[in-house]
C-alpha positions as CSV (number, residue, x, y, z in Angstrom):
1,M,13.2,46.3,20.6
2,R,16.2,45.7,18.3
3,L,15.8,42.1,18.9
4,L,12.2,41.9,18.2
5,K,12.7,43.8,15.0
6,Q,15.5,41.1,13.7
7,V,13.1,38.3,14.6
8,A,10.3,39.8,12.7
9,I,12.5,40.4,9.7
10,G,13.8,36.8,9.9
11,L,10.4,35.5,10.1
12,I,9.1,37.6,7.1
13,T,12.1,36.5,5.1
14,F,11.7,32.8,5.9
15,S,8.1,33.1,5.1
16,I,8.7,34.6,1.7
17,I,11.4,31.8,1.0
18,L,8.9,29.1,1.8
19,L,6.3,30.9,-0.4
20,F,8.7,30.8,-3.4
21,F,9.8,27.3,-2.6
22,S,6.1,26.3,-2.6
23,F,5.6,27.5,-6.2
24,L,8.2,24.9,-7.2
25,L,6.3,21.9,-5.9
26,P,3.6,20.2,-8.1
27,S,0.1,21.1,-7.9
28,K,-1.2,17.6,-8.5
29,I,-0.7,14.4,-6.5
30,S,-0.7,11.0,-8.5
31,V,-0.4,7.9,-6.7
32,S,-0.7,4.5,-8.3
33,K,-0.2,1.0,-6.8
34,S,-0.9,-2.4,-8.1
35,V,-1.2,-6.1,-7.1
36,L,-1.3,-9.6,-8.7
37,V,-4.3,-11.4,-7.8
38,H,-4.9,-15.2,-8.4
39,A,-8.4,-14.8,-9.7
40,P,-10.1,-14.6,-13.0
41,K,-10.5,-10.7,-14.5
42,D,-14.3,-11.2,-14.3
43,S,-14.3,-12.1,-10.7
44,V,-12.0,-9.1,-9.9
45,M,-14.0,-6.6,-11.8
46,A,-17.3,-7.8,-10.3
47,A,-15.9,-7.6,-6.8
48,L,-14.7,-4.0,-7.5
49,L,-17.9,-2.9,-9.2
50,R,-19.9,-3.9,-6.1
51,I,-19.5,-1.2,-3.5
52,D,-21.1,-3.4,-0.8
53,D,-18.2,-5.8,-1.3
54,W,-15.8,-3.1,-0.5
55,K,-16.7,-3.4,3.3
56,N,-14.7,-6.7,3.2
57,W,-11.4,-5.1,2.3
58,N,-11.5,-1.3,2.4
59,P,-11.4,0.2,5.9
60,I,-13.1,3.4,4.7
61,L,-16.4,1.4,4.7
62,Q,-15.7,-0.3,8.0
63,D,-16.0,2.8,10.5
64,S,-18.5,1.7,13.1
65,S,-19.3,5.2,14.0
66,A,-20.6,6.0,10.5
67,S,-24.0,5.1,8.9
68,Y,-23.8,3.9,5.6
69,S,-26.6,3.9,2.9
70,I,-25.9,1.6,0.0
71,L,-28.0,3.4,-2.8
72,S,-27.1,0.9,-5.4
73,P,-24.5,-1.8,-6.2
74,Q,-22.2,1.1,-7.4
75,Q,-22.9,4.0,-4.8
76,V,-22.6,4.4,-1.3
77,E,-23.2,7.4,0.9
78,W,-22.5,8.0,4.7
79,V,-22.1,10.6,7.4
80,S,-18.9,10.4,9.5
81,A,-18.7,11.0,13.2
82,N,-18.1,14.6,12.7
83,G,-21.1,15.2,10.5
84,I,-19.6,15.3,7.1
85,S,-21.6,13.5,4.4
86,N,-19.4,11.5,1.9
87,S,-20.1,9.4,-1.1
88,I,-18.5,7.0,-3.6
89,Q,-19.9,6.3,-7.0
90,L,-18.3,3.8,-9.2
91,E,-18.5,3.9,-13.0
92,Q,-17.2,1.4,-15.5
93,F,-15.8,3.5,-18.2
94,A,-14.1,0.8,-20.3
95,A,-14.0,-3.1,-20.3
96,D,-11.0,-3.0,-18.0
97,S,-11.3,0.3,-16.0
98,I,-13.5,1.7,-13.1
99,M,-13.7,5.3,-12.2
100,A,-14.6,6.1,-8.5
101,I,-16.1,9.5,-7.9
102,I,-15.4,10.5,-4.2
103,K,-17.2,13.4,-2.6
104,S,-16.9,15.0,0.7
105,D,-19.7,17.7,1.6
106,N,-20.9,17.3,-2.0
107,K,-17.5,18.5,-3.6
108,Q,-15.2,16.3,-5.4
109,V,-12.3,15.5,-3.4
110,F,-10.2,13.7,-5.8
111,S,-10.6,11.3,-8.6
112,S,-9.7,7.5,-8.3
113,G,-10.1,4.4,-10.1
114,F,-9.0,0.9,-11.0
115,S,-7.5,-0.8,-14.0
116,V,-7.8,-4.6,-14.1
117,V,-5.8,-6.7,-16.7
118,Q,-5.7,-10.3,-17.1
119,H,-2.2,-11.9,-17.3
120,Q,-1.6,-13.1,-21.1
121,Q,-0.4,-16.6,-20.2
122,D,-2.3,-17.2,-17.0
123,A,-6.1,-16.7,-17.1
124,L,-6.3,-16.9,-13.3
125,L,-3.7,-14.2,-12.7
126,T,-5.0,-10.6,-12.9
127,K,-3.1,-7.3,-12.3
128,V,-5.1,-4.7,-10.4
129,E,-3.9,-1.1,-10.5
130,W,-5.4,1.5,-8.1
131,W,-4.7,5.2,-8.9
132,I,-5.5,8.3,-7.2
133,N,-5.2,11.9,-8.6
134,E,-5.7,15.1,-6.6
135,D,-5.3,18.7,-7.5
136,I,-3.7,20.9,-4.9
137,K,-4.3,24.6,-4.3
138,W,-1.7,27.0,-4.6
139,Y,-1.5,27.8,-1.0
140,P,1.9,26.9,0.4
141,W,0.4,24.8,3.3
142,E,-1.6,22.8,0.6
143,K,1.6,22.3,-1.6
144,F,3.6,21.0,1.6
145,Y,0.6,18.9,2.6
146,G,0.9,17.3,-0.9
147,L,4.3,16.2,-0.2
148,F,3.4,14.3,2.9
149,S,0.1,13.0,2.0
150,E,1.5,11.1,-1.1
151,S,3.5,8.7,1.1
152,F,0.4,8.1,3.4
153,R,-1.7,7.4,0.3
154,E,0.9,5.0,-1.0
155,T,1.0,3.0,2.2
156,Y,-3.0,3.1,2.4
157,M,-3.4,1.9,-1.0
158,D,-0.9,-0.9,-0.7
159,N,-2.4,-2.0,2.6
160,N,-5.8,-2.0,1.0
161,L,-4.7,-3.8,-2.2
162,Q,-3.3,-6.4,0.0
163,L,-6.6,-6.9,1.8
164,F,-8.4,-7.0,-1.5
165,K,-6.0,-9.7,-2.8
166,Y,-6.7,-11.7,0.3
167,Y,-10.4,-11.2,0.0
168,I,-10.7,-12.3,-3.7
169,E,-8.2,-15.2,-3.3
170,N,-10.1,-16.7,-0.3
171,K,-13.5,-16.0,-1.9
172,Q,-12.5,-18.1,-5.0
173,R,-11.6,-21.3,-2.7
């Protein structure tokens, strides 16, 4: 009985320490990755603004178990294998910026977007920056999830930007 009481006190103490530690973690995840593409800025913007082009470089639109409905060149909806409805809507809110609104079960999951900047000396060199911002709830498990999901997102974004670069550069030939 005494051992059980010590284990319980230890678990409670450990849980309280984790709770207080989680309050020190950020409540927002911000990830940004970029790539240089050998293509004119207009071609890059056109490819990013056409959601049906995304299937050529973004694995999220390549899932064979999902049924996709392209509602417009800037909007796609699909139902995943587990029955969750998802959507991406693109909006150009500046000459060199695109905002992507990503929803799952009709709730905005996170905000994302692209910035496209043409190189000053080379008109055929364009920098594409992809950013994602996500608000994290105050729950300790959500905060710890944020620590790990940031590195997964960086890898995902980096891989997809390389696929995008390959797609655009081969499309230009």
